């Protein structure tokens, strides 16, 4: 997500919503998404990371949004029909800028919890909030955890995953600029302790994901680097997990400049995790297919043109044909008003084709999205942020 002063009024978001209604009417043949009746969903200005999760355990997906510049995390409770209402206590106001958020049960009480990263001029931190089961959160004992020295302007990110096979969620965090990645081991009660510090050798800014790319049941880490200052090639590196929380360097490959890892997912149906990359200042996605040994090769037809720069991608089965599809948040990031859309590529015959009606318009600055069945009709729905507006675009599977 790029931090910019908001220059687009909420009226633009409403206009984009109206455009989408005309562009993809409910009866359009084969169109995979239509704007939800409740869209856009007002969440407050400057939304960034978007999460769909059932945090109050009523069986309905809820909407959690992170607001960097306004220093809060907003929670909207879903009704199972595609509508959301703010929790009575309002947004979680913080005394720091929340860099990113993740939701998962870190203390094994079956209630989703919240992890938030932040930084100040000296340190980077991971904040843990335990869920009440009614939509609210309270700081965990020992939170926040200082994880590393900070790097100016670069915000820390994190993933929650069990990296040492003890059945407890751990934290993997990095700021994308310093050439280290920090692991915190979870004790299953909401407490975390320092683990290994991993180093990578790629040039430029980097991103990472956690998943079992070797097929041995152990968590691995994959990083993608944007490349050097002269716009040289990017790179992809793998680190193989030993199941005890340690990682050894694995193979690495060159990648098109500006490479950012967006997803680890099986895109070709062979039960192996593949890599989806976006590229800074470019309009395409790259697909790297896993050979089953943790090595990757470009997929036929890769890279894929999505029309504008992609900032977030989810891999889901949009049209319920049991083939993976790609849903990408794309933004004209060159200048205001940062027009945004949701591009949908359907997996067909070993490749990907644009879905009818794609791209679907979204609020300005849609740098993040999430997918889930918010109206419980068995179809995938999509929620997209608006960093330049006040609302989330909600598209219902059609």
mmCIF file of C-alpha atoms in Angstrom:
data_model
loop_
_atom_site.group_PDB
_atom_site.id
_atom_site.type_symbol
_atom_site.label_atom_id
_atom_site.label_comp_id
_atom_site.label_asym_id
_atom_site.label_seq_id
_atom_site.Cartn_x
_atom_site.Cartn_y
_atom_site.Cartn_z
ATOM 1 C CA UNK A 1 0.000 0.000 0.000
ATOM 2 C CA UNK A 2 1.322 3.432 -0.880
ATOM 3 C CA UNK A 3 0.923 6.224 1.650
ATOM 4 C CA UNK A 4 -0.494 9.339 0.050
ATOM 5 C CA UNK A 5 -2.483 12.310 1.129
ATOM 6 C CA UNK A 6 -6.139 11.663 0.277
ATOM 7 C CA UNK A 7 -7.188 13.719 -2.711
ATOM 8 C CA UNK A 8 -10.393 11.970 -3.764
ATOM 9 C CA UNK A 9 -13.708 12.769 -2.043
ATOM 10 C CA UNK A 10 -16.151 10.061 -1.122
ATOM 11 C CA UNK A 11 -18.377 11.232 -3.956
ATOM 12 C CA UNK A 12 -15.921 9.683 -6.406
ATOM 13 C CA UNK A 13 -16.412 6.324 -4.685
ATOM 14 C CA UNK A 14 -20.168 6.682 -5.129
ATOM 15 C CA UNK A 15 -19.699 7.547 -8.792
ATOM 16 C CA UNK A 16 -17.521 4.484 -9.310
ATOM 17 C CA UNK A 17 -20.154 2.357 -7.623
ATOM 18 C CA UNK A 18 -22.824 3.722 -9.938
ATOM 19 C CA UNK A 19 -20.591 3.025 -12.943
ATOM 20 C CA UNK A 20 -20.162 -0.569 -11.800
ATOM 21 C CA UNK A 21 -23.916 -0.990 -11.505
ATOM 22 C CA UNK A 22 -24.324 0.066 -15.132
ATOM 23 C CA UNK A 23 -21.318 -1.928 -16.348
ATOM 24 C CA UNK A 24 -22.352 -5.193 -14.683
ATOM 25 C CA UNK A 25 -26.152 -5.398 -14.333
ATOM 26 C CA UNK A 26 -27.552 -8.223 -12.246
ATOM 27 C CA UNK A 27 -28.725 -10.110 -15.291
ATOM 28 C CA UNK A 28 -25.490 -9.891 -17.273
ATOM 29 C CA UNK A 29 -24.690 -13.266 -18.817
ATOM 30 C CA UNK A 30 -21.635 -14.902 -17.293
ATOM 31 C CA UNK A 31 -20.587 -11.871 -15.243
ATOM 32 C CA UNK A 32 -19.024 -13.295 -12.050
ATOM 33 C CA UNK A 33 -19.629 -10.283 -9.768
ATOM 34 C CA UNK A 34 -22.248 -7.592 -9.221
ATOM 35 C CA UNK A 35 -22.118 -4.694 -6.747
ATOM 36 C CA UNK A 36 -23.742 -5.615 -3.450
ATOM 37 C CA UNK A 37 -26.863 -3.671 -2.481
ATOM 38 C CA UNK A 38 -24.949 -2.530 0.606
ATOM 39 C CA UNK A 39 -21.913 -1.359 -1.407
ATOM 40 C CA UNK A 40 -20.009 0.791 -0.767
ATOM 41 C CA UNK A 41 -19.704 -0.069 2.934
ATOM 42 C CA UNK A 42 -18.715 2.971 5.005
ATOM 43 C CA UNK A 43 -15.709 2.068 7.180
ATOM 44 C CA UNK A 44 -13.960 5.416 7.695
ATOM 45 C CA UNK A 45 -11.272 7.194 5.683
ATOM 46 C CA UNK A 46 -8.102 5.631 4.383
ATOM 47 C CA UNK A 47 -8.756 1.896 4.560
ATOM 48 C CA UNK A 48 -5.808 -0.366 3.863
ATOM 49 C CA UNK A 49 -5.641 -4.060 4.729
ATOM 50 C CA UNK A 50 -9.057 -5.775 4.549
ATOM 51 C CA UNK A 51 -9.890 -9.008 6.389
ATOM 52 C CA UNK A 52 -13.049 -11.129 6.269
ATOM 53 C CA UNK A 53 -13.391 -13.371 9.330
ATOM 54 C CA UNK A 54 -16.077 -14.449 11.789
ATOM 55 C CA UNK A 55 -14.795 -12.670 14.874
ATOM 56 C CA UNK A 56 -17.996 -12.832 16.950
ATOM 57 C CA UNK A 57 -18.616 -16.541 16.240
ATOM 58 C CA UNK A 58 -22.153 -16.129 14.953
ATOM 59 C CA UNK A 59 -21.410 -18.019 11.732
ATOM 60 C CA UNK A 60 -21.301 -14.857 9.580
ATOM 61 C CA UNK A 61 -18.213 -13.226 8.090
ATOM 62 C CA UNK A 62 -17.292 -9.857 9.572
ATOM 63 C CA UNK A 63 -15.249 -7.048 8.023
ATOM 64 C CA UNK A 64 -12.021 -5.744 9.596
ATOM 65 C CA UNK A 65 -10.184 -2.793 8.044
ATOM 66 C CA UNK A 66 -6.855 -1.185 8.932
ATOM 67 C CA UNK A 67 -6.535 2.616 8.713
ATOM 68 C CA UNK A 68 -2.907 3.700 8.700
ATOM 69 C CA UNK A 69 -3.110 7.485 8.723
ATOM 70 C CA UNK A 70 -6.137 7.632 11.028
ATOM 71 C CA UNK A 71 -4.563 5.222 13.521
ATOM 72 C CA UNK A 72 -7.385 2.784 14.006
ATOM 73 C CA UNK A 73 -8.738 -0.639 13.142
ATOM 74 C CA UNK A 74 -12.444 -0.738 12.319
ATOM 75 C CA UNK A 75 -14.719 -3.738 12.856
ATOM 76 C CA UNK A 76 -18.039 -4.240 11.061
ATOM 77 C CA UNK A 77 -20.221 -7.217 11.983
ATOM 78 C CA UNK A 78 -21.813 -9.159 9.131
ATOM 79 C CA UNK A 79 -25.416 -10.356 9.102
ATOM 80 C CA UNK A 80 -24.909 -13.210 6.626
ATOM 81 C CA UNK A 81 -26.860 -11.356 3.939
ATOM 82 C CA UNK A 82 -24.033 -9.164 2.689
ATOM 83 C CA UNK A 83 -24.638 -6.247 5.040
ATOM 84 C CA UNK A 84 -22.358 -4.942 7.788
ATOM 85 C CA UNK A 85 -22.808 -2.740 10.863
ATOM 86 C CA UNK A 86 -20.092 -1.141 13.027
ATOM 87 C CA UNK A 87 -19.541 -2.624 16.465
ATOM 88 C CA UNK A 88 -21.181 -0.408 19.136
ATOM 89 C CA UNK A 89 -17.847 0.650 20.653
ATOM 90 C CA UNK A 90 -16.631 1.999 17.312
ATOM 91 C CA UNK A 91 -13.142 1.652 15.795
ATOM 92 C CA UNK A 92 -10.148 0.555 17.867
ATOM 93 C CA UNK A 93 -8.259 3.819 18.232
ATOM 94 C CA UNK A 94 -4.493 3.377 18.561
ATOM 95 C CA UNK A 95 -1.639 5.668 19.539
ATOM 96 C CA UNK A 96 0.436 4.490 16.578
ATOM 97 C CA UNK A 97 -0.025 3.908 12.872
ATOM 98 C CA UNK A 98 -1.104 0.279 12.284
ATOM 99 C CA UNK A 99 1.133 -0.926 9.465
ATOM 100 C CA UNK A 100 -0.726 -4.145 8.779
ATOM 101 C CA UNK A 101 -3.140 -6.517 10.499
ATOM 102 C CA UNK A 102 -3.787 -10.259 10.602
ATOM 103 C CA UNK A 103 -6.600 -12.228 12.238
ATOM 104 C CA UNK A 104 -6.286 -15.759 13.667
ATOM 105 C CA UNK A 105 -6.744 -17.649 16.933
ATOM 106 C CA UNK A 106 -3.369 -17.302 18.677
ATOM 107 C CA UNK A 107 -4.424 -18.528 22.145
ATOM 108 C CA UNK A 108 -6.429 -21.635 21.190
ATOM 109 C CA UNK A 109 -9.763 -20.507 22.653
ATOM 110 C CA UNK A 110 -11.549 -20.756 19.258
ATOM 111 C CA UNK A 111 -12.028 -16.954 19.213
ATOM 112 C CA UNK A 112 -10.159 -15.030 16.483
ATOM 113 C CA UNK A 113 -7.481 -12.648 17.724
ATOM 114 C CA UNK A 114 -5.809 -9.664 16.096
ATOM 115 C CA UNK A 115 -2.132 -9.004 15.352
ATOM 116 C CA UNK A 116 -1.004 -5.497 14.387
ATOM 117 C CA UNK A 117 2.437 -4.204 13.405
ATOM 118 C CA UNK A 118 3.806 -0.718 13.981
ATOM 119 C CA UNK A 119 7.055 1.213 14.079
ATOM 120 C CA UNK A 120 8.511 4.298 15.704
ATOM 121 C CA UNK A 121 11.798 6.044 15.045
ATOM 122 C CA UNK A 122 13.756 3.296 16.815
ATOM 123 C CA UNK A 123 11.909 -0.021 16.831
ATOM 124 C CA UNK A 124 9.354 -2.172 15.054
ATOM 125 C CA UNK A 125 6.635 -3.863 17.085
ATOM 126 C CA UNK A 126 4.045 -6.617 16.955
ATOM 127 C CA UNK A 127 0.907 -5.935 18.999
ATOM 128 C CA UNK A 128 -1.338 -8.853 19.991
ATOM 129 C CA UNK A 129 -5.002 -8.305 20.862
ATOM 130 C CA UNK A 130 -7.117 -11.189 22.169
ATOM 131 C CA UNK A 131 -10.680 -11.489 20.920
ATOM 132 C CA UNK A 132 -13.682 -11.320 23.241
ATOM 133 C CA UNK A 133 -15.929 -13.268 20.914
ATOM 134 C CA UNK A 134 -18.308 -10.327 20.507
ATOM 135 C CA UNK A 135 -16.327 -8.228 18.033
ATOM 136 C CA UNK A 136 -13.902 -6.555 20.435
ATOM 137 C CA UNK A 137 -10.261 -7.103 21.380
ATOM 138 C CA UNK A 138 -8.017 -6.465 24.405
ATOM 139 C CA UNK A 139 -4.206 -6.251 24.533
ATOM 140 C CA UNK A 140 -2.519 -9.538 25.413
ATOM 141 C CA UNK A 141 -0.126 -9.715 28.341
ATOM 142 C CA UNK A 142 3.381 -8.830 27.212
ATOM 143 C CA UNK A 143 2.187 -6.945 24.133
ATOM 144 C CA UNK A 144 3.669 -5.189 22.212
ATOM 145 C CA UNK A 145 6.770 -7.128 21.295
ATOM 146 C CA UNK A 146 9.780 -5.224 19.980
ATOM 147 C CA UNK A 147 11.179 -7.254 17.081
ATOM 148 C CA UNK A 148 13.909 -5.182 15.398
ATOM 149 C CA UNK A 149 15.339 -1.774 14.687
ATOM 150 C CA UNK A 150 13.159 0.253 12.341
ATOM 151 C CA UNK A 151 13.977 1.528 8.886
ATOM 152 C CA UNK A 152 12.738 4.992 7.977
ATOM 153 C CA UNK A 153 9.519 5.060 5.912
ATOM 154 C CA UNK A 154 9.225 1.263 5.650
ATOM 155 C CA UNK A 155 6.317 -0.332 7.485
ATOM 156 C CA UNK A 156 6.563 -3.827 8.986
ATOM 157 C CA UNK A 157 4.292 -6.589 7.711
ATOM 158 C CA UNK A 158 3.560 -9.995 9.199
ATOM 159 C CA UNK A 159 2.102 -13.442 8.627
ATOM 160 C CA UNK A 160 0.668 -15.786 11.246
ATOM 161 C CA UNK A 161 1.612 -19.424 10.626
ATOM 162 C CA UNK A 162 2.836 -22.494 12.499
ATOM 163 C CA UNK A 163 6.476 -22.621 11.414
ATOM 164 C CA UNK A 164 7.745 -25.176 13.968
ATOM 165 C CA UNK A 165 4.969 -27.798 13.728
ATOM 166 C CA UNK A 166 3.880 -27.576 17.372
ATOM 167 C CA UNK A 167 0.262 -26.758 16.533
ATOM 168 C CA UNK A 168 0.639 -23.141 17.707
ATOM 169 C CA UNK A 169 0.630 -20.042 15.551
ATOM 170 C CA UNK A 170 3.888 -18.129 15.219
ATOM 171 C CA UNK A 171 4.715 -14.697 13.780
ATOM 172 C CA UNK A 172 6.910 -14.000 10.758
ATOM 173 C CA UNK A 173 7.566 -10.283 10.291
ATOM 174 C CA UNK A 174 9.760 -8.010 8.165
ATOM 175 C CA UNK A 175 9.739 -4.447 6.887
ATOM 176 C CA UNK A 176 10.580 -5.268 3.280
ATOM 177 C CA UNK A 177 13.747 -3.204 3.210
ATOM 178 C CA UNK A 178 16.118 -4.488 5.876
ATOM 179 C CA UNK A 179 17.531 -7.801 4.648
ATOM 180 C CA UNK A 180 16.237 -9.780 7.621
ATOM 181 C CA UNK A 181 13.014 -11.512 8.558
ATOM 182 C CA UNK A 182 12.178 -12.158 12.209
ATOM 183 C CA UNK A 183 10.363 -15.183 13.654
ATOM 184 C CA UNK A 184 8.459 -15.110 16.959
ATOM 185 C CA UNK A 185 7.381 -18.455 18.416
ATOM 186 C CA UNK A 186 3.881 -18.656 19.867
ATOM 187 C CA UNK A 187 3.127 -20.605 23.057
ATOM 188 C CA UNK A 188 -0.526 -21.198 22.181
ATOM 189 C CA UNK A 189 -1.694 -18.863 24.981
ATOM 190 C CA UNK A 190 -1.182 -15.552 23.190
ATOM 191 C CA UNK A 191 2.446 -15.094 24.233
ATOM 192 C CA UNK A 192 5.414 -14.987 21.861
ATOM 193 C CA UNK A 193 9.177 -15.343 22.269
ATOM 194 C CA UNK A 194 12.065 -14.474 19.917
ATOM 195 C CA UNK A 195 12.946 -17.087 17.301
ATOM 196 C CA UNK A 196 15.480 -17.139 14.479
ATOM 197 C CA UNK A 197 16.391 -14.154 12.325
ATOM 198 C CA UNK A 198 16.573 -15.060 8.638
ATOM 199 C CA UNK A 199 18.592 -13.196 6.028
ATOM 200 C CA UNK A 200 18.029 -12.901 2.299
ATOM 201 C CA UNK A 201 20.245 -11.649 -0.494
ATOM 202 C CA UNK A 202 17.867 -10.017 -2.974
ATOM 203 C CA UNK A 203 18.232 -6.376 -3.971
ATOM 204 C CA UNK A 204 15.636 -3.680 -3.439
ATOM 205 C CA UNK A 205 12.402 -3.967 -1.499
ATOM 206 C CA UNK A 206 11.116 -7.457 -0.794
ATOM 207 C CA UNK A 207 7.946 -9.264 0.224
ATOM 208 C CA UNK A 208 7.388 -12.751 1.584
ATOM 209 C CA UNK A 209 4.868 -15.522 2.105
ATOM 210 C CA UNK A 210 4.739 -18.684 4.210
ATOM 211 C CA UNK A 211 3.613 -22.088 2.911
ATOM 212 C CA UNK A 212 4.684 -25.662 2.233
ATOM 213 C CA UNK A 213 6.229 -25.391 -1.229
ATOM 214 C CA UNK A 214 8.186 -28.674 -0.921
ATOM 215 C CA UNK A 215 5.177 -30.831 -0.092
ATOM 216 C CA UNK A 216 6.783 -32.310 3.037
ATOM 217 C CA UNK A 217 4.227 -30.914 5.474
ATOM 218 C CA UNK A 218 6.596 -28.247 6.808
ATOM 219 C CA UNK A 219 6.283 -24.503 6.473
ATOM 220 C CA UNK A 220 8.703 -22.831 4.065
ATOM 221 C CA UNK A 221 9.296 -19.152 3.338
ATOM 222 C CA UNK A 222 9.373 -17.598 -0.130
ATOM 223 C CA UNK A 223 10.637 -14.057 -0.730
ATOM 224 C CA UNK A 224 10.452 -11.866 -3.814
ATOM 225 C CA UNK A 225 12.762 -8.880 -4.327
ATOM 226 C CA UNK A 226 12.055 -5.940 -6.612
ATOM 227 C CA UNK A 227 15.605 -5.620 -7.943
ATOM 228 C CA UNK A 228 18.387 -3.059 -7.833
ATOM 229 C CA UNK A 229 18.189 0.747 -8.079
ATOM 230 C CA UNK A 230 18.993 0.615 -11.805
ATOM 231 C CA UNK A 231 15.738 -1.311 -12.421
ATOM 232 C CA UNK A 232 17.687 -4.531 -12.741
ATOM 233 C CA UNK A 233 15.916 -7.879 -12.489
ATOM 234 C CA UNK A 234 14.123 -8.957 -9.359
ATOM 235 C CA UNK A 235 14.538 -12.309 -7.694
ATOM 236 C CA UNK A 236 12.666 -15.075 -5.889
ATOM 237 C CA UNK A 237 14.265 -17.020 -3.034
ATOM 238 C CA UNK A 238 13.078 -20.031 -1.057
ATOM 239 C CA UNK A 239 13.960 -21.034 2.488
ATOM 240 C CA UNK A 240 13.144 -24.619 3.421
ATOM 241 C CA UNK A 241 11.716 -25.191 6.878
ATOM 242 C CA UNK A 242 12.918 -28.104 9.013
ATOM 243 C CA UNK A 243 9.675 -28.377 10.991
ATOM 244 C CA UNK A 244 11.360 -27.082 14.146
ATOM 245 C CA UNK A 245 11.446 -23.397 13.282
ATOM 246 C CA UNK A 246 14.773 -23.256 11.464
ATOM 247 C CA UNK A 247 15.193 -22.586 7.746
ATOM 248 C CA UNK A 248 17.942 -23.286 5.247
ATOM 249 C CA UNK A 249 18.556 -21.399 2.032
ATOM 250 C CA UNK A 250 17.029 -23.040 -1.016
ATOM 251 C CA UNK A 251 17.075 -22.301 -4.733
ATOM 252 C CA UNK A 252 16.636 -18.776 -6.084
ATOM 253 C CA UNK A 253 15.618 -17.417 -9.489
ATOM 254 C CA UNK A 254 15.653 -14.144 -11.329
ATOM 255 C CA UNK A 255 12.289 -12.480 -11.896
ATOM 256 C CA UNK A 256 11.032 -9.460 -13.820
ATOM 257 C CA UNK A 257 11.909 -6.148 -12.172
ATOM 258 C CA UNK A 258 9.635 -4.941 -9.406
ATOM 259 C CA UNK A 259 8.632 -8.451 -8.306
ATOM 260 C CA UNK A 260 6.294 -8.666 -5.305
ATOM 261 C CA UNK A 261 4.878 -11.923 -3.999
ATOM 262 C CA UNK A 262 1.093 -11.782 -3.790
ATOM 263 C CA UNK A 263 0.093 -15.387 -3.168
ATOM 264 C CA UNK A 264 1.248 -18.937 -2.623
ATOM 265 C CA UNK A 265 -1.531 -21.103 -4.018
ATOM 266 C CA UNK A 266 -2.182 -24.044 -6.309
ATOM 267 C CA UNK A 267 -3.106 -22.319 -9.571
ATOM 268 C CA UNK A 268 -2.952 -25.343 -11.914
ATOM 269 C CA UNK A 269 -4.641 -28.044 -9.848
ATOM 270 C CA UNK A 270 -1.613 -30.292 -9.250
ATOM 271 C CA UNK A 271 -1.784 -29.979 -5.428
ATOM 272 C CA UNK A 272 1.448 -27.941 -5.287
ATOM 273 C CA UNK A 273 1.780 -24.362 -4.113
ATOM 274 C CA UNK A 274 2.674 -22.006 -6.951
ATOM 275 C CA UNK A 275 3.762 -18.356 -6.796
ATOM 276 C CA UNK A 276 1.807 -15.340 -8.018
ATOM 277 C CA UNK A 277 3.906 -12.183 -8.463
ATOM 278 C CA UNK A 278 2.897 -8.620 -9.173
ATOM 279 C CA UNK A 279 5.369 -6.046 -10.467
ATOM 280 C CA UNK A 280 5.882 -2.430 -9.413
ATOM 281 C CA UNK A 281 4.972 0.082 -12.141
ATOM 282 C CA UNK A 282 3.919 -2.696 -14.514
ATOM 283 C CA UNK A 283 0.531 -3.975 -15.606
ATOM 284 C CA UNK A 284 1.053 -7.693 -15.314
ATOM 285 C CA UNK A 285 1.145 -10.717 -13.029
ATOM 286 C CA UNK A 286 3.693 -13.504 -13.263
ATOM 287 C CA UNK A 287 2.828 -17.116 -12.455
ATOM 288 C CA UNK A 288 5.594 -19.485 -11.345
ATOM 289 C CA UNK A 289 4.641 -23.169 -11.270
ATOM 290 C CA UNK A 290 6.014 -25.533 -8.630
ATOM 291 C CA UNK A 291 7.741 -28.669 -9.929
ATOM 292 C CA UNK A 292 7.101 -30.517 -6.668
ATOM 293 C CA UNK A 293 10.665 -30.129 -5.425
ATOM 294 C CA UNK A 294 10.390 -26.482 -4.453
ATOM 295 C CA UNK A 295 11.637 -25.219 -7.822
ATOM 296 C CA UNK A 296 9.583 -22.934 -10.011
ATOM 297 C CA UNK A 297 9.227 -22.202 -13.728
ATOM 298 C CA UNK A 298 7.131 -19.624 -15.573
ATOM 299 C CA UNK A 299 3.657 -20.840 -16.456
ATOM 300 C CA UNK A 300 2.561 -20.906 -20.098
ATOM 301 C CA UNK A 301 1.128 -17.507 -20.982
ATOM 302 C CA UNK A 302 2.864 -15.754 -18.095
ATOM 303 C CA UNK A 303 3.042 -12.803 -17.558
ATOM 304 C CA UNK A 304 -0.653 -11.876 -17.646
ATOM 305 C CA UNK A 305 -1.735 -8.325 -18.480
ATOM 306 C CA UNK A 306 -4.287 -6.985 -15.961
ATOM 307 C CA UNK A 307 -4.473 -3.427 -17.315
ATOM 308 C CA UNK A 308 -3.031 -1.509 -14.336
ATOM 309 C CA UNK A 309 -0.540 -2.162 -11.557
ATOM 310 C CA UNK A 310 -1.709 -4.930 -9.206
ATOM 311 C CA UNK A 311 -1.293 -4.405 -5.467
ATOM 312 C CA UNK A 312 -3.117 -7.457 -4.068
ATOM 313 C CA UNK A 313 -4.170 -10.809 -5.506
ATOM 314 C CA UNK A 314 -6.285 -13.656 -4.147
ATOM 315 C CA UNK A 315 -6.546 -17.108 -5.725
ATOM 316 C CA UNK A 316 -10.098 -18.487 -5.460
ATOM 317 C CA UNK A 317 -12.608 -20.436 -7.543
ATOM 318 C CA UNK A 318 -14.866 -17.618 -8.690
ATOM 319 C CA UNK A 319 -17.051 -19.516 -11.170
ATOM 320 C CA UNK A 320 -17.195 -22.815 -9.228
ATOM 321 C CA UNK A 321 -15.668 -24.902 -12.001
ATOM 322 C CA UNK A 322 -13.031 -26.358 -9.617
ATOM 323 C CA UNK A 323 -10.266 -24.372 -11.314
ATOM 324 C CA UNK A 324 -8.307 -21.591 -9.636
ATOM 325 C CA UNK A 325 -9.090 -18.037 -10.700
ATOM 326 C CA UNK A 326 -7.212 -14.796 -9.988
ATOM 327 C CA UNK A 327 -8.804 -11.710 -8.444
ATOM 328 C CA UNK A 328 -6.527 -8.655 -8.379
ATOM 329 C CA UNK A 329 -6.835 -5.156 -6.934
ATOM 330 C CA UNK A 330 -5.409 -2.893 -9.651
ATOM 331 C CA UNK A 331 -4.689 0.824 -9.319
ATOM 332 C CA UNK A 332 -3.562 3.627 -11.617
ATOM 333 C CA UNK A 333 -0.894 4.608 -9.094
ATOM 334 C CA UNK A 334 0.748 7.323 -11.188
ATOM 335 C CA UNK A 335 -1.347 10.244 -9.954
ATOM 336 C CA UNK A 336 -4.608 11.256 -8.291
ATOM 337 C CA UNK A 337 -7.412 10.225 -8.269
ATOM 338 C CA UNK A 338 -5.727 6.750 -8.212
ATOM 339 C CA UNK A 339 -8.560 5.077 -10.087
ATOM 340 C CA UNK A 340 -8.970 1.441 -9.107
ATOM 341 C CA UNK A 341 -10.666 -1.718 -10.281
ATOM 342 C CA UNK A 342 -10.944 -5.403 -9.500
ATOM 343 C CA UNK A 343 -9.590 -7.537 -12.345
ATOM 344 C CA UNK A 344 -10.812 -11.122 -12.577
ATOM 345 C CA UNK A 345 -8.996 -13.779 -14.598
ATOM 346 C CA UNK A 346 -10.703 -17.143 -14.917
ATOM 347 C CA UNK A 347 -8.672 -20.326 -15.057
ATOM 348 C CA UNK A 348 -9.509 -22.130 -18.311
ATOM 349 C CA UNK A 349 -7.704 -24.951 -20.132
ATOM 350 C CA UNK A 350 -4.417 -24.467 -18.340
ATOM 351 C CA UNK A 351 -4.387 -20.688 -18.719
ATOM 352 C CA UNK A 352 -6.298 -17.592 -17.660
ATOM 353 C CA UNK A 353 -8.794 -15.421 -19.522
ATOM 354 C CA UNK A 354 -10.510 -12.165 -18.486
ATOM 355 C CA UNK A 355 -13.922 -12.743 -16.935
ATOM 356 C CA UNK A 356 -16.966 -11.177 -18.599
ATOM 357 C CA UNK A 357 -17.395 -7.652 -17.230
ATOM 358 C CA UNK A 358 -13.838 -7.476 -15.867
ATOM 359 C CA UNK A 359 -12.449 -5.171 -14.606
ATOM 360 C CA UNK A 360 -15.040 -4.135 -11.996
ATOM 361 C CA UNK A 361 -14.717 -0.601 -10.683
ATOM 362 C CA UNK A 362 -13.757 0.020 -7.058
ATOM 363 C CA UNK A 363 -13.187 3.020 -4.829
ATOM 364 C CA UNK A 364 -10.010 5.030 -5.425
ATOM 365 C CA UNK A 365 -6.851 3.597 -3.899
ATOM 366 C CA UNK A 366 -7.997 -0.038 -3.754
ATOM 367 C CA UNK A 367 -4.614 -1.412 -2.715
ATOM 368 C CA UNK A 368 -6.022 -4.371 -0.784
ATOM 369 C CA UNK A 369 -8.826 -6.889 -1.032
ATOM 370 C CA UNK A 370 -10.242 -9.982 0.632
ATOM 371 C CA UNK A 371 -12.465 -12.799 -0.594
ATOM 372 C CA UNK A 372 -15.144 -14.821 1.196
ATOM 373 C CA UNK A 373 -18.831 -15.737 1.085
ATOM 374 C CA UNK A 374 -20.392 -12.787 2.897
ATOM 375 C CA UNK A 375 -24.002 -13.506 1.899
ATOM 376 C CA UNK A 376 -23.766 -17.278 2.354
ATOM 377 C CA UNK A 377 -24.991 -18.291 -1.074
ATOM 378 C CA UNK A 378 -22.037 -20.576 -1.807
ATOM 379 C CA UNK A 379 -20.308 -18.063 -4.097
ATOM 380 C CA UNK A 380 -17.105 -16.103 -3.540
ATOM 381 C CA UNK A 381 -17.568 -12.408 -2.784
ATOM 382 C CA UNK A 382 -14.897 -9.679 -2.734
ATOM 383 C CA UNK A 383 -14.278 -6.675 -0.475
ATOM 384 C CA UNK A 384 -11.794 -4.026 -1.676
ATOM 385 C CA UNK A 385 -10.278 -1.141 0.292
ATOM 386 C CA UNK A 386 -10.191 2.542 -0.657
ATOM 387 C CA UNK A 387 -7.181 4.392 0.693
ATOM 388 C CA UNK A 388 -8.393 7.597 -0.955
ATOM 389 C CA UNK A 389 -12.015 7.246 0.161
ATOM 390 C CA UNK A 390 -14.219 6.339 3.112
ATOM 391 C CA UNK A 391 -15.747 3.039 2.069
ATOM 392 C CA UNK A 392 -15.088 -0.549 1.012
ATOM 393 C CA UNK A 393 -16.359 -1.804 -2.347
ATOM 394 C CA UNK A 394 -18.311 -5.043 -1.938
ATOM 395 C CA UNK A 395 -18.858 -7.284 -4.964
ATOM 396 C CA UNK A 396 -21.145 -10.288 -4.677
ATOM 397 C CA UNK A 397 -20.553 -13.502 -6.610
ATOM 398 C CA UNK A 398 -23.173 -13.827 -9.326
#
